[in-house]
Coordinates of C-alpha atoms and ligand atoms in Angstrom, one line a residue:
X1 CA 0.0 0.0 0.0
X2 CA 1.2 3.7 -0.5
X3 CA 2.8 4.9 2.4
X4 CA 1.2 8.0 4.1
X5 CA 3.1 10.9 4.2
X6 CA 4.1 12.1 7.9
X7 CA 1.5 14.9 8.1
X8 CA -1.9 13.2 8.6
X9 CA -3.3 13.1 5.7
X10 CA -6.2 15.7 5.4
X11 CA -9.5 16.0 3.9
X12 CA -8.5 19.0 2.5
X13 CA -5.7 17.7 0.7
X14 CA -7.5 14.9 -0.2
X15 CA -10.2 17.9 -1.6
X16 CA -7.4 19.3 -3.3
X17 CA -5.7 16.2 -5.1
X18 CA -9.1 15.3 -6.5
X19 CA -10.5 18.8 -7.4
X20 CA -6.6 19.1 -9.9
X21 CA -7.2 16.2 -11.3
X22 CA -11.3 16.9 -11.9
X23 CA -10.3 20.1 -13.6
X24 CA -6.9 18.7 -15.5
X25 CA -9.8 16.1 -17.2
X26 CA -11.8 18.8 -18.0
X27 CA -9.6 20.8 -19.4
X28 CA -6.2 19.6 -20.8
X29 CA -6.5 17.8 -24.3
X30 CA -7.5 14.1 -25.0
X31 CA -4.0 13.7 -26.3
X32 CA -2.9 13.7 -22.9
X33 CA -0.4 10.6 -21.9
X34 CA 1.3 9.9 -18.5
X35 CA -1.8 11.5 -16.3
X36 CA -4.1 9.5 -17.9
X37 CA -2.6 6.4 -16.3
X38 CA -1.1 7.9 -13.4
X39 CA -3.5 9.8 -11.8
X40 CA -1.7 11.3 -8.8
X41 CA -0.8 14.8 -8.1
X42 CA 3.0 15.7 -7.1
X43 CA 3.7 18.4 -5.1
X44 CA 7.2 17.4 -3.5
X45 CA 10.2 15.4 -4.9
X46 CA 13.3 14.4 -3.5
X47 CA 15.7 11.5 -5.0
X48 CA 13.5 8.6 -5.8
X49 CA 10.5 10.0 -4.0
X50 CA 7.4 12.1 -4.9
X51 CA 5.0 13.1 -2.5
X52 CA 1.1 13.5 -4.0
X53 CA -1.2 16.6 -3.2
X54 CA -3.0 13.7 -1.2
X55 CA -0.1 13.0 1.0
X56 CA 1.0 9.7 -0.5
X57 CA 4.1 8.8 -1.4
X58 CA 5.6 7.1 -4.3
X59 CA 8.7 5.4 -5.5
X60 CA 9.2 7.4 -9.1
X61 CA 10.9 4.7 -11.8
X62 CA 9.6 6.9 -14.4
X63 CA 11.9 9.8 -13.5
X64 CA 10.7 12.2 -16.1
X65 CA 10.7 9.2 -19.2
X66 CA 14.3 8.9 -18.0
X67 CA 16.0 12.3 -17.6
X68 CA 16.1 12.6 -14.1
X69 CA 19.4 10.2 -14.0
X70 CA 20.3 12.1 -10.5
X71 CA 16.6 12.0 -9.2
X72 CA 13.9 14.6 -8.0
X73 CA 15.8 17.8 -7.0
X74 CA 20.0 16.7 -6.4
X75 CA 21.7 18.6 -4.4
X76 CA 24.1 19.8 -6.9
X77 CA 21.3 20.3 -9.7
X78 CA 19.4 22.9 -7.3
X79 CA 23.2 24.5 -6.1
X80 CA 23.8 24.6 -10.2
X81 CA 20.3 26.6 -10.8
X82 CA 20.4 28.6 -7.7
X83 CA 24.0 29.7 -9.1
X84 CA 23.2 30.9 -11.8
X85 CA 20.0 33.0 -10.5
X86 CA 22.1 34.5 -8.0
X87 CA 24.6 35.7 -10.1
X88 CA 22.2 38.0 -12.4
X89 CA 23.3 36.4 -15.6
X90 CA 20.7 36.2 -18.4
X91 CA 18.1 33.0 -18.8
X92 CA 17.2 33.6 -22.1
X93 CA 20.3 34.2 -24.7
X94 CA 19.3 32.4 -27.9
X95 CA 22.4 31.1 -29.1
X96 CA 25.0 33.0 -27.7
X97 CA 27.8 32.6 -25.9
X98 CA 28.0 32.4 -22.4
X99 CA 30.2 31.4 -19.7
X100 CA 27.2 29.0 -18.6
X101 CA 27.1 27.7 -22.0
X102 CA 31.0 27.3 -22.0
X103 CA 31.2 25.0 -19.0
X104 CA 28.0 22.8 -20.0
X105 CA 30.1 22.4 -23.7
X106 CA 33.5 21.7 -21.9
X107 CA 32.1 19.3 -19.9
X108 CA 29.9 17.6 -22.5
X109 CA 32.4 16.8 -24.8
X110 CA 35.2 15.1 -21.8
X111 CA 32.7 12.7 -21.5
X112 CA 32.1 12.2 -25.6
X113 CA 33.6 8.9 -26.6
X114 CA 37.0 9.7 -28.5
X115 CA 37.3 9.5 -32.3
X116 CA 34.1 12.0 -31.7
X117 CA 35.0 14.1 -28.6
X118 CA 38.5 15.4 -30.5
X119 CA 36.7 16.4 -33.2
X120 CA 33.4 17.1 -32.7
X121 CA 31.1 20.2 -33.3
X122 CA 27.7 20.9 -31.3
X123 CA 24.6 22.4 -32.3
X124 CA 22.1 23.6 -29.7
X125 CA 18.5 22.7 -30.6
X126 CA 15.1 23.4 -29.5
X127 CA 14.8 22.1 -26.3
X128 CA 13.0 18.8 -27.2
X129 CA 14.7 15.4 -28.4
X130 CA 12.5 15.5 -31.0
X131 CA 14.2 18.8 -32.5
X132 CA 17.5 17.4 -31.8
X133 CA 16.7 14.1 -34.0
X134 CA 15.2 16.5 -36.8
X135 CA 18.7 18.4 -36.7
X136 CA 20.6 15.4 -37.1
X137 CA 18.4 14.6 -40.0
X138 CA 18.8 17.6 -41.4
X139 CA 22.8 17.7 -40.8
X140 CA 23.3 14.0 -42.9
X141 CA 20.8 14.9 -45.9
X142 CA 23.0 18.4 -46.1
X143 CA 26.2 16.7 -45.6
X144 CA 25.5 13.6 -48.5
X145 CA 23.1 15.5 -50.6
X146 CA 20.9 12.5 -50.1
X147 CA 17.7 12.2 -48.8
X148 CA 16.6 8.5 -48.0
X149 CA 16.8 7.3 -44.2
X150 CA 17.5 3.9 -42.6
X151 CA 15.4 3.4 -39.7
X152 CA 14.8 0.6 -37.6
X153 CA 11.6 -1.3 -36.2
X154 CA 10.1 -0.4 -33.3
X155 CA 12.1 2.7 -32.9
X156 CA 11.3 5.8 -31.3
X157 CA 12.6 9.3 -32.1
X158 CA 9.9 11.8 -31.0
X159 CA 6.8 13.6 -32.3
X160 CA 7.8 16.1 -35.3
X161 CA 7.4 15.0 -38.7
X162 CA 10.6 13.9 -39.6
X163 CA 11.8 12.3 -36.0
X164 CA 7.9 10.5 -36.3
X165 CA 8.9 8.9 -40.0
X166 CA 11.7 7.2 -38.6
X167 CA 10.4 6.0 -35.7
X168 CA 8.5 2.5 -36.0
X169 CA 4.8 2.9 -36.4
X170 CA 5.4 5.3 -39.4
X171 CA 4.7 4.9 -42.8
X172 CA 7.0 6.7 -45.2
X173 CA 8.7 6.4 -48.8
X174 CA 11.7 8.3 -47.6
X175 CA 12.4 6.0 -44.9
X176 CA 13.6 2.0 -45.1
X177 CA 12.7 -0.2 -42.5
X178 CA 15.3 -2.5 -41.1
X179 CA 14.4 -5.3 -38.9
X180 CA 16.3 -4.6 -34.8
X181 CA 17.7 -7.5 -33.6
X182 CA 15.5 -8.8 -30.2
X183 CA 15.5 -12.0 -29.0
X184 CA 12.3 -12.8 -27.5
X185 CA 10.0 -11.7 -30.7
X186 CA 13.0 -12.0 -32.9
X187 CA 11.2 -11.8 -36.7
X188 CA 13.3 -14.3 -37.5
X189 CA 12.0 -16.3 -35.3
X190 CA 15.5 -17.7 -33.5
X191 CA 17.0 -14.7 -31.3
X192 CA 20.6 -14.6 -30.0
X193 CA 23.5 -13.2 -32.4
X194 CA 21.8 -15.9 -35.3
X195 CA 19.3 -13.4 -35.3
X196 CA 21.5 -10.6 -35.0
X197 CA 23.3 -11.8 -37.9
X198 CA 20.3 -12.2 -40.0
X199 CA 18.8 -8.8 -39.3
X200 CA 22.8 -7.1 -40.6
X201 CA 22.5 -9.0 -43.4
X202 CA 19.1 -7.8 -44.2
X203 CA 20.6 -4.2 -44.0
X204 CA 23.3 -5.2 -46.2
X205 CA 21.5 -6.7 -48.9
X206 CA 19.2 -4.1 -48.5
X207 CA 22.0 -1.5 -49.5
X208 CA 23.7 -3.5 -52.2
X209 CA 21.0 -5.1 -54.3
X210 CA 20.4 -2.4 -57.1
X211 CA 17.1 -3.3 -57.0
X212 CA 16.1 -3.5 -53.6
X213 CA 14.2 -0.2 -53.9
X214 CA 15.7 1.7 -51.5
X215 CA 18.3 4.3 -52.7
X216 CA 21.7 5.4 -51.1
X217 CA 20.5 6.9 -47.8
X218 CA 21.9 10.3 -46.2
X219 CA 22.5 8.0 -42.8
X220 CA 21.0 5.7 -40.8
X221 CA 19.8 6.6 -37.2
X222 CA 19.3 4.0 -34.0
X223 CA 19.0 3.8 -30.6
X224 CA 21.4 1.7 -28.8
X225 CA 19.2 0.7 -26.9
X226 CA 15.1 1.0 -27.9
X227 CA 13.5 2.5 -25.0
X228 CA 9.8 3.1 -25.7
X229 CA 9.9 0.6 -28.1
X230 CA 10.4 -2.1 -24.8
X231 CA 14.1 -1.5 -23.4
X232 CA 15.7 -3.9 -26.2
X233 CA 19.2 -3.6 -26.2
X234 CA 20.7 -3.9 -29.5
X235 CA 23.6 -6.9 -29.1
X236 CA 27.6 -5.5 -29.5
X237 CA 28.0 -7.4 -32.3
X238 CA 25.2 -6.1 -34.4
X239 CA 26.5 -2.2 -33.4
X240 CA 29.9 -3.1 -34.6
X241 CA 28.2 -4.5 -37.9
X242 CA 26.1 -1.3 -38.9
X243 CA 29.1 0.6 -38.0
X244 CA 31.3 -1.1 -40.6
X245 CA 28.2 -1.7 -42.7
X246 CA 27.6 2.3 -43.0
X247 CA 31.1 3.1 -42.7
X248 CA 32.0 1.4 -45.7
X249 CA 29.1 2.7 -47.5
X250 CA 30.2 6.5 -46.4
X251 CA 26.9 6.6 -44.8
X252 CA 26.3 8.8 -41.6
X253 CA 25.3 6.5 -38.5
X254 CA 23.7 9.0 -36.4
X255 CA 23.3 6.9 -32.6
X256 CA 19.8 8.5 -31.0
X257 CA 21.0 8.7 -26.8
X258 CA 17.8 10.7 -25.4
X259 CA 17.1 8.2 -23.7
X260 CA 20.0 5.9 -23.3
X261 CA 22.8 8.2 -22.2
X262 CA 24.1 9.8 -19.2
X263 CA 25.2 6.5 -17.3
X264 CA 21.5 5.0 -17.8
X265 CA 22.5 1.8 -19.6
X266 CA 26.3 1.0 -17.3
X267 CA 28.1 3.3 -19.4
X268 CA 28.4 7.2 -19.8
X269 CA 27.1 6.7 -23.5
X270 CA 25.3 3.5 -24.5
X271 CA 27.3 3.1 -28.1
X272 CA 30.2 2.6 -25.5
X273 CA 29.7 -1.4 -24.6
X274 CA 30.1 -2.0 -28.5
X275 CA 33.1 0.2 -28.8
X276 CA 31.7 2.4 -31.8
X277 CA 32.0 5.7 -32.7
X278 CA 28.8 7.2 -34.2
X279 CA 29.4 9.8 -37.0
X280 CA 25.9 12.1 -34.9
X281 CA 24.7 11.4 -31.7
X282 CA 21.8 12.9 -30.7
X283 CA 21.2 13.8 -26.6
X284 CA 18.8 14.8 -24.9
X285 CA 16.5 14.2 -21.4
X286 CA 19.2 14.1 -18.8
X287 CA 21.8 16.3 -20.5
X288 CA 19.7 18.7 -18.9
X289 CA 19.8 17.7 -15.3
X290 CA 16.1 18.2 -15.3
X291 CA 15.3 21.1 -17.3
X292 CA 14.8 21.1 -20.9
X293 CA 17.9 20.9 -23.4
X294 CA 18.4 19.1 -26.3
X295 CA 21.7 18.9 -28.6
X296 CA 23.5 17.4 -31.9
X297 CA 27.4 16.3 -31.8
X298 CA 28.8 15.5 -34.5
X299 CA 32.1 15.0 -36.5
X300 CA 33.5 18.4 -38.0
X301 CA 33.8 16.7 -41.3
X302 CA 29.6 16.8 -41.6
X303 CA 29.4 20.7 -40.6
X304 CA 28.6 22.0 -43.9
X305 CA 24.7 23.5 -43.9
X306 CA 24.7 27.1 -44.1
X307 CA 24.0 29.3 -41.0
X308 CA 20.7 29.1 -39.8
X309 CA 19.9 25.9 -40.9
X310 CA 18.4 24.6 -37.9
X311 CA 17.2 27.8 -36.1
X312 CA 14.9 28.1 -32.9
X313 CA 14.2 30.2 -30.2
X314 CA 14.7 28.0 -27.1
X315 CA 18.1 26.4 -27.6
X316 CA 19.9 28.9 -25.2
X317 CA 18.4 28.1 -21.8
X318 CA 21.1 28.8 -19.2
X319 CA 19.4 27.1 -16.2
X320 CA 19.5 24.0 -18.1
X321 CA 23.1 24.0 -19.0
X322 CA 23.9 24.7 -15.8
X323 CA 21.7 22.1 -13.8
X324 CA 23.0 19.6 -17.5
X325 CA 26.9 20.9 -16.3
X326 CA 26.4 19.8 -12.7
X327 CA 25.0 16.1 -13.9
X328 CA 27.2 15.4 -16.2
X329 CA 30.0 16.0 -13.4
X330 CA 28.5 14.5 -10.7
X331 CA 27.8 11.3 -12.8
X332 CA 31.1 11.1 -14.1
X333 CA 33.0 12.0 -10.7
X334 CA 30.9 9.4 -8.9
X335 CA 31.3 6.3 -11.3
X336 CA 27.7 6.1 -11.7
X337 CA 27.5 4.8 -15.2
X338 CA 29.0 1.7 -13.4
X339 CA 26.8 1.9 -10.3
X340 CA 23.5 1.8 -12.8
X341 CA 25.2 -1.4 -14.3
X342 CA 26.2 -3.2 -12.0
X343 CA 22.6 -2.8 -9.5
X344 CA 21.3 -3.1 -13.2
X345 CA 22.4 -6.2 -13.0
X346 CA 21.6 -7.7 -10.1
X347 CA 17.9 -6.2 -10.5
X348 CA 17.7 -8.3 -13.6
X349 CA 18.6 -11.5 -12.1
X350 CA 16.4 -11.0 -9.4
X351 CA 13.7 -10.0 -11.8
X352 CA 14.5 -13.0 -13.9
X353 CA 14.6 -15.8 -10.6
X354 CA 10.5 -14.0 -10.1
X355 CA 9.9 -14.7 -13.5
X356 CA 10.6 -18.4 -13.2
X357 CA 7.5 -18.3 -11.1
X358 CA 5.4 -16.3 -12.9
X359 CA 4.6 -17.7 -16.5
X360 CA 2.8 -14.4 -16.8
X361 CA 6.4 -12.4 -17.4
X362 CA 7.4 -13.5 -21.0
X363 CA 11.1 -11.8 -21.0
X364 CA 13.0 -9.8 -18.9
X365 CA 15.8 -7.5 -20.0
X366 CA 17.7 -4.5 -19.8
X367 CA 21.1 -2.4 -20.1
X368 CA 21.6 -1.1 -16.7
X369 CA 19.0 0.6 -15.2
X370 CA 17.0 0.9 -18.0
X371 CA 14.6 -2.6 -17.2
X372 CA 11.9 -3.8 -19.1
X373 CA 9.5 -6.9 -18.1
X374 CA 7.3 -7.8 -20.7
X375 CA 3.9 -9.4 -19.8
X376 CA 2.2 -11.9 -22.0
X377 CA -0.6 -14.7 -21.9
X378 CA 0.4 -17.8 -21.0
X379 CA -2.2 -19.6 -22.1
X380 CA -2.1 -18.3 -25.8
X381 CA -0.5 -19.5 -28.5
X382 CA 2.7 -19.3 -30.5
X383 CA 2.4 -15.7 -32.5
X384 CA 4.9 -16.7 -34.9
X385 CA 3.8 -19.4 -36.2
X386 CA 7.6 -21.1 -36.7
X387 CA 7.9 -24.4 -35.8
X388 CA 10.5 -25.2 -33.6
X389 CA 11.5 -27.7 -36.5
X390 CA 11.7 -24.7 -38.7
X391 CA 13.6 -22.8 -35.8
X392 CA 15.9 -26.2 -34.7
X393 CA 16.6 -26.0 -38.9
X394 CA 17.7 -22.3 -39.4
X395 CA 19.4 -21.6 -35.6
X396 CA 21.3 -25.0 -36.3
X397 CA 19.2 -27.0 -33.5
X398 CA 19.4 -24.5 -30.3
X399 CA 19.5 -20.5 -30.0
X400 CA 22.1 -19.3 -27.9
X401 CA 22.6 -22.5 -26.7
X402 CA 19.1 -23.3 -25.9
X403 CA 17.4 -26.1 -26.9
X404 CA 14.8 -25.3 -29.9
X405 CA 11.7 -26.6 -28.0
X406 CA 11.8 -24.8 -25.0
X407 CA 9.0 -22.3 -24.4
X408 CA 9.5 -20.9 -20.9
X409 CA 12.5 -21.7 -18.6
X410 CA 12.2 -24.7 -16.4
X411 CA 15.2 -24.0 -13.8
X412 CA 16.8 -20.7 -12.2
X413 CA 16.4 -18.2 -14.9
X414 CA 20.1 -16.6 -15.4
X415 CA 21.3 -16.2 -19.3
X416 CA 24.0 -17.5 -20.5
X417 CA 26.2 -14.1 -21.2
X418 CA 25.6 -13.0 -17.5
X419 CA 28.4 -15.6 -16.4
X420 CA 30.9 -13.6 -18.3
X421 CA 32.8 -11.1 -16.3
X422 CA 31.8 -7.2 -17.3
X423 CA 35.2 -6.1 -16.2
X424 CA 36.9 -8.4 -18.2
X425 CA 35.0 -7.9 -21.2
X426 CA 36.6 -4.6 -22.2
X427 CA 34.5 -1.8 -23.7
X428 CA 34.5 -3.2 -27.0
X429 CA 32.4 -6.8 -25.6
X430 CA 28.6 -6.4 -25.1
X431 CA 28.6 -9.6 -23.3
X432 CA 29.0 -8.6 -19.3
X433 CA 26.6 -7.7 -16.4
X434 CA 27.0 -4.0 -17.0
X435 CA 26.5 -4.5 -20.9
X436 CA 23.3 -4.7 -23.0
X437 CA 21.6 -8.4 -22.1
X438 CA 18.9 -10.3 -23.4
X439 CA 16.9 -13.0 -21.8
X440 CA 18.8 -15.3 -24.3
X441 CA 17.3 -18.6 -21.9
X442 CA 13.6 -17.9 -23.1
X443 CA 11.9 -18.9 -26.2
X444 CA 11.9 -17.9 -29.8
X445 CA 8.5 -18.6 -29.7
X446 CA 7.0 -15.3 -27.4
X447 CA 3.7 -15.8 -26.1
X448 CA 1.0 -13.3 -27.0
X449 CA 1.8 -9.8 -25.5
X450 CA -1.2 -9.2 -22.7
X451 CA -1.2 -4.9 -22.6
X452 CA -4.5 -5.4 -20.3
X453 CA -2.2 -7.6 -17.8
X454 CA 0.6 -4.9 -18.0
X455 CA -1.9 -1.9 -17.7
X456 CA -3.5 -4.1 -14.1
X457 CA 0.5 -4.3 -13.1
X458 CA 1.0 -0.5 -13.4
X459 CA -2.3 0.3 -11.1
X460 CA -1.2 -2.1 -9.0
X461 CA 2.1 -1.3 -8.8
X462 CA 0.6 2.7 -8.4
X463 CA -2.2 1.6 -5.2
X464 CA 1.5 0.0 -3.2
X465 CA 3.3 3.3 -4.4
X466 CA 5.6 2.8 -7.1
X467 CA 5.8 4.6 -10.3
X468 CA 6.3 2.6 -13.4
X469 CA 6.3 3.2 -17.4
X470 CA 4.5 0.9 -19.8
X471 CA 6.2 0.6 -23.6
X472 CA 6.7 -1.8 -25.7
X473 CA 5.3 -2.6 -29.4
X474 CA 2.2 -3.9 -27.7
X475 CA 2.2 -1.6 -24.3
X476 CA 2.5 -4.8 -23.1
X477 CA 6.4 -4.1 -21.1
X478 CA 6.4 -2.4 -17.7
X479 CA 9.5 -0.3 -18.0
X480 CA 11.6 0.5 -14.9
X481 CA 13.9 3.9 -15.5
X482 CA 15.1 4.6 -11.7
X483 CA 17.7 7.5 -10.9
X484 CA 21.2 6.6 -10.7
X485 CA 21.3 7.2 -7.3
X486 CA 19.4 5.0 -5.5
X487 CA 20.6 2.9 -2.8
X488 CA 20.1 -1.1 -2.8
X489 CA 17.7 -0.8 -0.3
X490 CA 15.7 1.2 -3.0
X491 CA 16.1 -1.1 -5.3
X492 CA 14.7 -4.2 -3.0
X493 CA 11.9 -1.6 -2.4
X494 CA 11.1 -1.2 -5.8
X495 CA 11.2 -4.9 -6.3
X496 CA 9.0 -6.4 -3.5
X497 CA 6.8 -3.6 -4.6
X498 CA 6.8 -4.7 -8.2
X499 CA 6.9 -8.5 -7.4
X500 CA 3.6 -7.9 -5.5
X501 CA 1.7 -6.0 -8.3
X502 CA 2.8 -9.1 -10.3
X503 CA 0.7 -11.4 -8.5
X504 CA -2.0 -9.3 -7.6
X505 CA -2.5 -8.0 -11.6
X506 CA -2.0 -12.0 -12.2
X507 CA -4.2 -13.2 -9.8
X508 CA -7.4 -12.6 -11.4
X509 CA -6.4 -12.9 -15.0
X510 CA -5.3 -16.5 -14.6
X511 CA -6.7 -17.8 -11.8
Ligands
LIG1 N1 14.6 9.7 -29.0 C1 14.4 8.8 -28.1 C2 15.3 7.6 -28.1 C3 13.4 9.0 -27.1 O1 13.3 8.0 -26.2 C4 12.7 10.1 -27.1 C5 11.6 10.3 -26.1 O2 11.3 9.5 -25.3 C6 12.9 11.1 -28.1 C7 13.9 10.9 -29.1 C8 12.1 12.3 -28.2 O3 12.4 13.2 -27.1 P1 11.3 14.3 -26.7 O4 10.2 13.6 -26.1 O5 12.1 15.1 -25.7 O6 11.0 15.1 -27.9

């Protein structure tokens, strides 16, 4: 149950919490999202916690759709903002220069991965993602003179026209569609690297076959690892392939980071557990420490459109940089990008042991502390269609290892690739604890996805006070996005508290 908060909680709060959220139905659009299924009322915030206008308190692993990588209201963000609105400097600048500006640039680019950081440029953008993704477009169709896009399924890239045709429910002749490697609804119906192997070569015949219909693209864009598309990490090996795929085809790989970067996935940037260097990244949410900010980095070489090619009024916003500055710092000072991966870890195991009891949770996986748990039906039937003779035939007999035939695991859930030492693995292996992983021990034949059951888990989990995203390509994955800084404790909070919404969502769907 949600804890009450220490002041007794009053029928006058109570009055107000519910009148706010009368009124916000009344009036805010249809098109509204997060408050439709989280219908609380925050007032205060500190760290993991936010406290409702009706006294209750929750555990928040949305943090902000993942930008809050220090929490609600860090000591050092607040110190950063206060700073600056002390020292009588301007909020509102455009793009000029500043000293504010200066520092957030300087300290940006230490933590760039190298091969970019030595030579890159930046271009502040509106202070959306989605702006930021339309720049980097607009960069690589300047820069090649081309116009055609690659652009993966299921991806995400935000709401404006051209971020919206690459990402995956769009429908667009100037954008090609590759199949991202998954395992657990791999299209190819086997998972693991086979899958991953299948899904490069797709790309590559894709690019080489004159008659594939899809002309010599200005770049290709991808996340590292898909967040709203259900926290699939894209395996090592498959990075390193579309880097040498596009980098022998002189086309732009532009890596999309909104969601993935600042420590979330177990390293500063998420492109660093495959060891590439993308020619554009695009960055966003926590860059910002809280507040709006959204940028493009990219290799000088591409920094050829004219002057005001990708204008806009809000790009200069000096609280932002400042409270952006302090993150990145405190992030990289405090080793926190290893912190998320290796309690990433350990969250996924334990997720994965619950999961062995619950043949309601169809996968589990996750890059750090960016944790998805997908829900499906148990009792429904193989959405594929593929045979596991078909799948024995093309995998060679077993998928990573695992025999063809089985469906859901029998024994202690723990994949095969989280035996292998992170530390050992180097930055340029995928395979450790703190790297991407898949849940490589389930089946290549998901289960139906069950977005009902998953919508029941995130009431559930919201009536015992804890905060959690659905995504997915179905809805269907409850997606945990917790700050950096929580403590272990935290973490056992958060799952006991999840671990009990299981069963309770479960209980009367498959009772
Ligand atoms: N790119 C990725 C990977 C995202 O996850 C998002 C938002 O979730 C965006 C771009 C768009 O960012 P924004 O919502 O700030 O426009």
């Amino acid at each position: 149950m949600t804890e009450p908060a220490p002041a007794a909680v009053s029928a006058a709060h109570s009055a107000a919490h519910e009148g706010i959220l009368r009124r916000q139905s009344a009036r805010e659009s249809a098109a509204r999202t997060y408050a439709r299924a989280l219908p609380i009322v925050p007032v205060r915030a500190r760290g993991l916690t936010i406290e409702g206008a009706d006294g209750q308190r929750y555990l928040d692993c949305l943090s902000g759709a993942g930008t809050l990588a220090l929490g609600h209201n860090h000591p050092v963000v607040l110190e950063a903002i206060r700073k600056v609105l002390d020292s009588g400097a301007p909020l509102h600048v455009l793009d000029l220069a500043t000293p504010v500006k200066d520092a957030f640039t300087t300290e940006l680019f230490r933590t760039l991965p190298r091969g970019l950081a030595d030579r890159a440029r930046i271009q502040f953008c509106g202070p959306a993602g989605t702006d930021a993704v339309e720049a980097a477009l607009k960069l690589v169709r300047t820069a090649t003179g081309r116009d055609g896009m690659l652009a993966f399924t299921g991806a995400y890239h935000g709401m404006t026209a051209g971020a919206l045709e690459a990402s995956g429910g769009a429908q667009d002749v100037r954008v090609a569609r590759l199949p991202y490697p998954q395992d657990y609804r791999c299209p190819f119906g086997i998972g693991g690297a086979d899958g991953a192997e299948l899904a490069a070569r797709w790309t590559e015949s894709l690019l080489d076959d004159p008659k594939s219909g899809v002309p010599h693209p200005a770049g290709m864009i991808l996340e590292p690892v898909q967040g709203e598309g259900g926290v699939i990490p894209a395996p090592a090996d498959w990075l390193r392939r579309m880097r040498e795929i596009t980098a022998a085809r002189s086309i732009p790989l532009i890596a999309d980071e909104v969601q993935t970067g600042v420590g979330r996935t177990g390293t500063f940037w998420a492109v660093e557990h495959s060891g590439i260097v993308p020619d554009v990244m695009v960055l966003s949410k926590a860059i910002g420490g809280s507040l709006p900010l959204a940028v493009v980095v990219y290799r000088d070489d591409l920094d050829v459109w004219p002057p005001g090619a990708h204008a806009g009024t809000f790009r200069g916003n000096q609280l932002a940089m400042a409270a952006g500055s302090a993150t990145l710092a405190y992030v990289r000072e405090n080793g926190l990008a290893e912190r998320a991966g290796v309690l990433g870890a350990r969250m996924l195991a334990q997720l994965r042991s619950l999961a062995a009891g619950h043949p309601c949770v169809g996968d589990v996986r996750g890059s750090g502390l960016m944790i998805g748990v997908e829900l499906v039906d148990p009792g429904g039937a193989d959405q594929l269609g593929i045979s596991d003779g078909l799948s024995a035939a093309i995998s060679g007999g077993t998928s990573s290892g695992v025999p063809a035939e089985r469906h859901l695991p029998a024994g202690p859930a723990v994949p095969a690739e989280s035996a292998v030492p992170a530390k050992s693995a180097g930055p340029s292996e995928s395979a450790g604890s703190t790297g991407p992983v898949s849940f490589l021990g389930r089946s290549p034949r998901p289960l139906p996805p069950a977005p009902e059951l998953a919508a029941a888990v995130q009431r559930e989990c919201l009536s015992r006070g804890l905060i959690v995203e659905l995504g997915g390509r179905h809805s269907s994955v409850v997606r945990l996005l917790p700050p950096l800084t929580i403590t272990d404790e935290q973490a056992t909070a958060i799952l006991d508290r999840l671990a009990e919404a299981i069963s309770a969502a479960a209980r009367p769907h498959y009772a």
